[in-house]
Amino acid sequence: MTSLFFKMRFLACSALVLLCACGDIVSSSETYSQRCSDNSNIEGYAADFGGYKKGKKIPFKHSDGYLFSLTVTERENSIDHICQKHLVTTLESAYPIYSILLASQAPTFYYSEEDKKNSGNVDVVFGQYTFSLMNPLAREKMQSFDSSYIDTMKINGIVYTGVAVSNGKKYKQPNNENYYNSTVESGAKLYYNTKKGILKIELEDGSYIAINEEDD
């Protein structure tokens, strides 16, 4: 009987530990349940990417030579019904008319502070192209010989470090009702780092837009 009592007590304690590892605990005399965080703000890489704040203007230059600015017109945090945090950022220019959508998501619960710092990708949509931007520092640590990590790159007279490149995909041409979710490989590339965000986008036709801080 004593042995059975200790076994039941051990199982009960183990269940409580597992619940505590997942997140906030709402306790009563009879039940334990997990709940979402009340804070919808994403932290770490996905939030810090680009230092994008609503109203910020970033100077860019087209490969044809004309200058323009991308403005952060939207920056919104939210949390969904399965405790997933979301951050949507929109960059737009008046002329030429460009719109770049950045969508990040991260879990509410983290395994460690390092996990929290590096968690979340930044997914970018630019016209028909889509890119997934992983934390360059995390990428370097996991795959030191990853050709997608460039480290140093000179763009319009300025040298940027901690640079990575994402190979883009593009949405298929409309041929059925689900084409919006279908992509194919493309030759487009997006160069980026954590501090400045998007540095350069190269399209398949050889044209590109690139950050232009030399005259800023």
PDB file of C-alpha atoms in Angstrom:
ATOM      1  CA  MET A   1       0.000   0.000   0.000  1.00  0.00           C
ATOM      2  CA  THR A   2       2.830   2.392   0.884  1.00  0.00           C
ATOM      3  CA  SER A   3       4.552   1.667  -2.436  1.00  0.00           C
ATOM      4  CA  LEU A   4       1.350   2.354  -4.375  1.00  0.00           C
ATOM      5  CA  PHE A   5       0.877   5.660  -2.510  1.00  0.00           C
ATOM      6  CA  PHE A   6       4.363   6.890  -3.455  1.00  0.00           C
ATOM      7  CA  LYS A   7       3.900   5.832  -7.091  1.00  0.00           C
ATOM      8  CA  MET A   8       0.642   7.812  -7.329  1.00  0.00           C
ATOM      9  CA  ARG A   9       2.260  10.806  -5.663  1.00  0.00           C
ATOM     10  CA  PHE A  10       5.212  10.660  -8.116  1.00  0.00           C
ATOM     11  CA  LEU A  11       2.886  10.552 -11.145  1.00  0.00           C
ATOM     12  CA  ALA A  12       0.894  13.515  -9.869  1.00  0.00           C
ATOM     13  CA  CYS A  13       4.055  15.575  -9.317  1.00  0.00           C
ATOM     14  CA  SER A  14       5.388  14.634 -12.763  1.00  0.00           C
ATOM     15  CA  ALA A  15       2.160  15.816 -14.413  1.00  0.00           C
ATOM     16  CA  LEU A  16       2.386  19.122 -12.578  1.00  0.00           C
ATOM     17  CA  VAL A  17       5.999  19.635 -13.688  1.00  0.00           C
ATOM     18  CA  LEU A  18       5.058  19.051 -17.320  1.00  0.00           C
ATOM     19  CA  LEU A  19       2.245  21.571 -17.082  1.00  0.00           C
ATOM     20  CA  CYS A  20       4.509  24.155 -15.492  1.00  0.00           C
ATOM     21  CA  ALA A  21       7.030  23.718 -18.308  1.00  0.00           C
ATOM     22  CA  CYS A  22       4.421  24.724 -20.872  1.00  0.00           C
ATOM     23  CA  GLY A  23       3.339  28.098 -19.550  1.00  0.00           C
ATOM     24  CA  ASP A  24       1.102  29.873 -17.090  1.00  0.00           C
ATOM     25  CA  ILE A  25      -0.938  27.605 -14.833  1.00  0.00           C
ATOM     26  CA  VAL A  26      -4.432  28.282 -13.606  1.00  0.00           C
ATOM     27  CA  SER A  27      -4.891  26.189 -10.469  1.00  0.00           C
ATOM     28  CA  SER A  28      -7.837  25.148  -8.367  1.00  0.00           C
ATOM     29  CA  SER A  29      -8.370  22.462  -5.778  1.00  0.00           C
ATOM     30  CA  GLU A  30      -9.214  19.938  -8.507  1.00  0.00           C
ATOM     31  CA  THR A  31      -7.842  20.968 -11.935  1.00  0.00           C
ATOM     32  CA  TYR A  32      -4.824  22.415 -13.739  1.00  0.00           C
ATOM     33  CA  SER A  33      -5.012  24.003 -17.198  1.00  0.00           C
ATOM     34  CA  GLN A  34      -2.728  25.900 -19.582  1.00  0.00           C
ATOM     35  CA  ARG A  35      -3.618  29.400 -20.770  1.00  0.00           C
ATOM     36  CA  CYS A  36      -2.272  31.806 -23.414  1.00  0.00           C
ATOM     37  CA  SER A  37      -0.156  34.790 -22.526  1.00  0.00           C
ATOM     38  CA  ASP A  38      -1.949  38.135 -22.212  1.00  0.00           C
ATOM     39  CA  ASN A  39       0.927  39.785 -24.099  1.00  0.00           C
ATOM     40  CA  SER A  40       0.731  39.531 -27.906  1.00  0.00           C
ATOM     41  CA  ASN A  41       4.097  41.205 -28.535  1.00  0.00           C
ATOM     42  CA  ILE A  42       6.696  39.058 -30.284  1.00  0.00           C
ATOM     43  CA  GLU A  43      10.210  39.400 -28.865  1.00  0.00           C
ATOM     44  CA  GLY A  44      13.682  38.587 -30.157  1.00  0.00           C
ATOM     45  CA  TYR A  45      14.791  38.278 -33.789  1.00  0.00           C
ATOM     46  CA  ALA A  46      11.369  38.541 -35.446  1.00  0.00           C
ATOM     47  CA  ALA A  47      10.514  41.724 -33.522  1.00  0.00           C
ATOM     48  CA  ASP A  48      13.950  43.356 -33.865  1.00  0.00           C
ATOM     49  CA  PHE A  49      14.289  42.641 -37.591  1.00  0.00           C
ATOM     50  CA  GLY A  50      14.958  45.846 -39.514  1.00  0.00           C
ATOM     51  CA  GLY A  51      14.180  48.133 -36.591  1.00  0.00           C
ATOM     52  CA  TYR A  52      10.913  48.791 -38.396  1.00  0.00           C
ATOM     53  CA  LYS A  53       8.685  51.273 -36.571  1.00  0.00           C
ATOM     54  CA  LYS A  54       5.458  52.682 -37.967  1.00  0.00           C
ATOM     55  CA  GLY A  55       6.190  55.843 -39.942  1.00  0.00           C
ATOM     56  CA  LYS A  56       9.873  55.048 -40.522  1.00  0.00           C
ATOM     57  CA  LYS A  57      11.199  55.846 -44.024  1.00  0.00           C
ATOM     58  CA  ILE A  58      13.988  53.778 -45.593  1.00  0.00           C
ATOM     59  CA  PRO A  59      15.849  55.104 -48.674  1.00  0.00           C
ATOM     60  CA  PHE A  60      16.104  52.697 -51.617  1.00  0.00           C
ATOM     61  CA  LYS A  61      17.496  52.752 -55.136  1.00  0.00           C
ATOM     62  CA  HIS A  62      16.315  50.868 -58.210  1.00  0.00           C
ATOM     63  CA  SER A  63      18.771  49.212 -60.582  1.00  0.00           C
ATOM     64  CA  ASP A  64      17.593  51.688 -63.226  1.00  0.00           C
ATOM     65  CA  GLY A  65      18.939  54.503 -61.045  1.00  0.00           C
ATOM     66  CA  TYR A  66      15.850  56.170 -59.627  1.00  0.00           C
ATOM     67  CA  LEU A  67      15.557  56.853 -55.893  1.00  0.00           C
ATOM     68  CA  PHE A  68      12.561  56.256 -53.663  1.00  0.00           C
ATOM     69  CA  SER A  69      11.655  55.580 -50.023  1.00  0.00           C
ATOM     70  CA  LEU A  70       9.823  52.675 -48.444  1.00  0.00           C
ATOM     71  CA  THR A  71       7.657  53.732 -45.498  1.00  0.00           C
ATOM     72  CA  VAL A  72       6.476  51.477 -42.667  1.00  0.00           C
ATOM     73  CA  THR A  73       2.709  51.976 -42.955  1.00  0.00           C
ATOM     74  CA  GLU A  74       1.571  49.109 -40.716  1.00  0.00           C
ATOM     75  CA  ARG A  75       3.003  47.356 -37.655  1.00  0.00           C
ATOM     76  CA  GLU A  76       0.552  45.180 -35.757  1.00  0.00           C
ATOM     77  CA  ASN A  77       0.846  42.436 -33.121  1.00  0.00           C
ATOM     78  CA  SER A  78      -1.816  39.819 -32.437  1.00  0.00           C
ATOM     79  CA  ILE A  79      -2.265  36.408 -30.844  1.00  0.00           C
ATOM     80  CA  ASP A  80      -4.510  33.627 -32.148  1.00  0.00           C
ATOM     81  CA  HIS A  81      -6.656  30.948 -30.513  1.00  0.00           C
ATOM     82  CA  ILE A  82      -3.785  28.432 -30.377  1.00  0.00           C
ATOM     83  CA  CYS A  83      -1.413  30.782 -28.515  1.00  0.00           C
ATOM     84  CA  GLN A  84       0.617  31.682 -31.615  1.00  0.00           C
ATOM     85  CA  LYS A  85       1.888  35.273 -31.736  1.00  0.00           C
ATOM     86  CA  HIS A  86       1.857  37.218 -35.017  1.00  0.00           C
ATOM     87  CA  LEU A  87       3.485  40.440 -36.203  1.00  0.00           C
ATOM     88  CA  VAL A  88       2.531  42.012 -39.546  1.00  0.00           C
ATOM     89  CA  THR A  89       4.623  44.842 -41.006  1.00  0.00           C
ATOM     90  CA  THR A  90       3.959  46.598 -44.314  1.00  0.00           C
ATOM     91  CA  LEU A  91       6.466  48.693 -46.282  1.00  0.00           C
ATOM     92  CA  GLU A  92       5.101  50.864 -49.100  1.00  0.00           C
ATOM     93  CA  SER A  93       6.325  53.500 -51.528  1.00  0.00           C
ATOM     94  CA  ALA A  94       4.245  56.163 -53.271  1.00  0.00           C
ATOM     95  CA  TYR A  95       6.218  56.090 -56.551  1.00  0.00           C
ATOM     96  CA  PRO A  96       7.199  53.716 -57.947  1.00  0.00           C
ATOM     97  CA  ILE A  97       4.387  51.818 -56.281  1.00  0.00           C
ATOM     98  CA  TYR A  98       5.877  48.980 -54.224  1.00  0.00           C
ATOM     99  CA  SER A  99       4.375  47.036 -51.350  1.00  0.00           C
ATOM    100  CA  ILE A 100       6.327  44.594 -49.196  1.00  0.00           C
ATOM    101  CA  LEU A 101       4.555  42.512 -46.561  1.00  0.00           C
ATOM    102  CA  LEU A 102       6.525  41.022 -43.654  1.00  0.00           C
ATOM    103  CA  ALA A 103       4.722  38.432 -41.528  1.00  0.00           C
ATOM    104  CA  SER A 104       6.307  36.894 -38.434  1.00  0.00           C
ATOM    105  CA  GLN A 105       4.998  34.319 -36.024  1.00  0.00           C
ATOM    106  CA  ALA A 106       6.375  32.870 -32.813  1.00  0.00           C
ATOM    107  CA  PRO A 107       5.092  30.564 -30.057  1.00  0.00           C
ATOM    108  CA  THR A 108       3.881  31.924 -26.755  1.00  0.00           C
ATOM    109  CA  PHE A 109       6.057  29.465 -24.805  1.00  0.00           C
ATOM    110  CA  TYR A 110       9.834  29.086 -25.136  1.00  0.00           C
ATOM    111  CA  TYR A 111      12.327  26.453 -23.982  1.00  0.00           C
ATOM    112  CA  SER A 112      14.998  28.970 -22.956  1.00  0.00           C
ATOM    113  CA  GLU A 113      16.091  32.603 -23.281  1.00  0.00           C
ATOM    114  CA  GLU A 114      18.225  31.622 -26.304  1.00  0.00           C
ATOM    115  CA  ASP A 115      15.201  30.005 -27.928  1.00  0.00           C
ATOM    116  CA  LYS A 116      13.169  33.150 -27.226  1.00  0.00           C
ATOM    117  CA  LYS A 117      15.877  35.361 -28.729  1.00  0.00           C
ATOM    118  CA  ASN A 118      16.169  33.409 -31.987  1.00  0.00           C
ATOM    119  CA  SER A 119      12.597  32.197 -32.347  1.00  0.00           C
ATOM    120  CA  GLY A 120      10.460  33.030 -35.341  1.00  0.00           C
ATOM    121  CA  ASN A 121      11.070  33.478 -39.053  1.00  0.00           C
ATOM    122  CA  VAL A 122      10.216  36.564 -41.051  1.00  0.00           C
ATOM    123  CA  ASP A 123       8.219  35.696 -44.171  1.00  0.00           C
ATOM    124  CA  VAL A 124       8.291  38.342 -46.907  1.00  0.00           C
ATOM    125  CA  VAL A 125       5.923  38.778 -49.846  1.00  0.00           C
ATOM    126  CA  PHE A 126       7.006  41.086 -52.671  1.00  0.00           C
ATOM    127  CA  GLY A 127       4.722  40.949 -55.701  1.00  0.00           C
ATOM    128  CA  GLN A 128       4.561  37.338 -56.885  1.00  0.00           C
ATOM    129  CA  TYR A 129       7.634  36.381 -54.822  1.00  0.00           C
ATOM    130  CA  THR A 130       7.867  35.016 -51.291  1.00  0.00           C
ATOM    131  CA  PHE A 131      10.939  34.630 -49.045  1.00  0.00           C
ATOM    132  CA  SER A 132      11.556  33.097 -45.617  1.00  0.00           C
ATOM    133  CA  LEU A 133      14.213  34.911 -43.577  1.00  0.00           C
ATOM    134  CA  MET A 134      15.857  32.948 -40.782  1.00  0.00           C
ATOM    135  CA  ASN A 135      17.948  34.657 -38.097  1.00  0.00           C
ATOM    136  CA  PRO A 136      21.395  35.027 -39.788  1.00  0.00           C
ATOM    137  CA  LEU A 137      23.261  34.511 -36.498  1.00  0.00           C
ATOM    138  CA  ALA A 138      21.337  31.326 -35.708  1.00  0.00           C
ATOM    139  CA  ARG A 139      21.897  30.130 -39.279  1.00  0.00           C
ATOM    140  CA  GLU A 140      25.657  30.729 -38.970  1.00  0.00           C
ATOM    141  CA  LYS A 141      25.883  28.753 -35.730  1.00  0.00           C
ATOM    142  CA  MET A 142      23.929  25.782 -37.056  1.00  0.00           C
ATOM    143  CA  GLN A 143      25.569  25.579 -40.478  1.00  0.00           C
ATOM    144  CA  SER A 144      28.894  27.391 -40.541  1.00  0.00           C
ATOM    145  CA  PHE A 145      29.423  26.434 -44.185  1.00  0.00           C
ATOM    146  CA  ASP A 146      25.943  27.412 -45.306  1.00  0.00           C
ATOM    147  CA  SER A 147      26.356  29.256 -48.619  1.00  0.00           C
ATOM    148  CA  SER A 148      23.269  31.292 -47.761  1.00  0.00           C
ATOM    149  CA  TYR A 149      25.291  33.158 -45.120  1.00  0.00           C
ATOM    150  CA  ILE A 150      27.373  35.847 -46.840  1.00  0.00           C
ATOM    151  CA  ASP A 151      28.665  37.791 -43.814  1.00  0.00           C
ATOM    152  CA  THR A 152      29.859  40.971 -45.598  1.00  0.00           C
ATOM    153  CA  MET A 153      28.299  42.797 -48.552  1.00  0.00           C
ATOM    154  CA  LYS A 154      28.740  46.287 -50.030  1.00  0.00           C
ATOM    155  CA  ILE A 155      25.544  47.957 -51.207  1.00  0.00           C
ATOM    156  CA  ASN A 156      25.458  51.471 -52.674  1.00  0.00           C
ATOM    157  CA  GLY A 157      28.718  52.446 -50.990  1.00  0.00           C
ATOM    158  CA  ILE A 158      27.961  51.009 -47.540  1.00  0.00           C
ATOM    159  CA  VAL A 159      29.444  47.764 -46.165  1.00  0.00           C
ATOM    160  CA  TYR A 160      26.967  45.584 -44.240  1.00  0.00           C
ATOM    161  CA  THR A 161      27.932  42.651 -42.020  1.00  0.00           C
ATOM    162  CA  GLY A 162      25.950  39.663 -40.797  1.00  0.00           C
ATOM    163  CA  VAL A 163      24.292  39.365 -44.210  1.00  0.00           C
ATOM    164  CA  ALA A 164      22.302  36.333 -45.339  1.00  0.00           C
ATOM    165  CA  VAL A 165      20.422  35.574 -48.539  1.00  0.00           C
ATOM    166  CA  SER A 166      17.080  33.851 -49.044  1.00  0.00           C
ATOM    167  CA  ASN A 167      16.220  32.154 -52.325  1.00  0.00           C
ATOM    168  CA  GLY A 168      12.719  33.158 -53.271  1.00  0.00           C
ATOM    169  CA  LYS A 169       9.781  31.203 -54.515  1.00  0.00           C
ATOM    170  CA  LYS A 170       6.963  32.574 -56.636  1.00  0.00           C
ATOM    171  CA  TYR A 171       3.266  31.961 -56.699  1.00  0.00           C
ATOM    172  CA  LYS A 172       1.936  29.912 -59.577  1.00  0.00           C
ATOM    173  CA  GLN A 173      -0.158  31.583 -62.203  1.00  0.00           C
ATOM    174  CA  PRO A 174      -3.894  31.186 -61.515  1.00  0.00           C
ATOM    175  CA  ASN A 175      -5.015  27.830 -62.805  1.00  0.00           C
ATOM    176  CA  ASN A 176      -7.242  26.647 -59.984  1.00  0.00           C
ATOM    177  CA  GLU A 177      -8.940  28.042 -56.888  1.00  0.00           C
ATOM    178  CA  ASN A 178      -6.017  27.065 -54.639  1.00  0.00           C
ATOM    179  CA  TYR A 179      -3.217  28.714 -56.642  1.00  0.00           C
ATOM    180  CA  TYR A 180      -2.618  31.340 -53.957  1.00  0.00           C
ATOM    181  CA  ASN A 181      -1.099  28.659 -51.732  1.00  0.00           C
ATOM    182  CA  SER A 182       1.027  27.079 -54.474  1.00  0.00           C
ATOM    183  CA  THR A 183       4.598  28.193 -55.162  1.00  0.00           C
ATOM    184  CA  VAL A 184       7.457  27.124 -57.411  1.00  0.00           C
ATOM    185  CA  GLU A 185      11.204  27.753 -57.222  1.00  0.00           C
ATOM    186  CA  SER A 186      12.488  31.005 -58.697  1.00  0.00           C
ATOM    187  CA  GLY A 187      15.745  32.844 -59.324  1.00  0.00           C
ATOM    188  CA  ALA A 188      14.805  35.780 -57.086  1.00  0.00           C
ATOM    189  CA  LYS A 189      16.974  36.508 -54.033  1.00  0.00           C
ATOM    190  CA  LEU A 190      16.570  38.655 -50.941  1.00  0.00           C
ATOM    191  CA  TYR A 191      19.621  39.865 -48.982  1.00  0.00           C
ATOM    192  CA  TYR A 192      19.117  40.909 -45.378  1.00  0.00           C
ATOM    193  CA  ASN A 193      20.510  41.323 -41.885  1.00  0.00           C
ATOM    194  CA  THR A 194      18.880  41.709 -38.488  1.00  0.00           C
ATOM    195  CA  LYS A 195      19.711  45.377 -37.874  1.00  0.00           C
ATOM    196  CA  LYS A 196      18.743  46.891 -41.232  1.00  0.00           C
ATOM    197  CA  GLY A 197      16.241  44.278 -42.368  1.00  0.00           C
ATOM    198  CA  ILE A 198      15.818  44.033 -46.149  1.00  0.00           C
ATOM    199  CA  LEU A 199      18.983  45.143 -47.929  1.00  0.00           C
ATOM    200  CA  LYS A 200      18.391  44.086 -51.516  1.00  0.00           C
ATOM    201  CA  ILE A 201      15.863  42.181 -53.608  1.00  0.00           C
ATOM    202  CA  GLU A 202      17.004  40.749 -56.950  1.00  0.00           C
ATOM    203  CA  LEU A 203      14.364  39.604 -59.420  1.00  0.00           C
ATOM    204  CA  GLU A 204      14.620  36.965 -62.139  1.00  0.00           C
ATOM    205  CA  ASP A 205      14.897  39.535 -64.926  1.00  0.00           C
ATOM    206  CA  GLY A 206      18.098  40.963 -63.384  1.00  0.00           C
ATOM    207  CA  SER A 207      16.491  44.115 -61.977  1.00  0.00           C
ATOM    208  CA  TYR A 208      16.727  44.877 -58.265  1.00  0.00           C
ATOM    209  CA  ILE A 209      15.979  47.351 -55.517  1.00  0.00           C
ATOM    210  CA  ALA A 210      18.561  48.006 -52.777  1.00  0.00           C
ATOM    211  CA  ILE A 211      18.863  50.060 -49.600  1.00  0.00           C
ATOM    212  CA  ASN A 212      20.579  53.374 -50.298  1.00  0.00           C
ATOM    213  CA  GLU A 213      22.007  54.830 -47.098  1.00  0.00           C
ATOM    214  CA  GLU A 214      25.012  56.469 -48.771  1.00  0.00           C
ATOM    215  CA  ASP A 215      23.061  59.681 -49.430  1.00  0.00           C
ATOM    216  CA  ASP A 216      20.783  59.365 -46.394  1.00  0.00           C
TER     217      ASP A 216
END
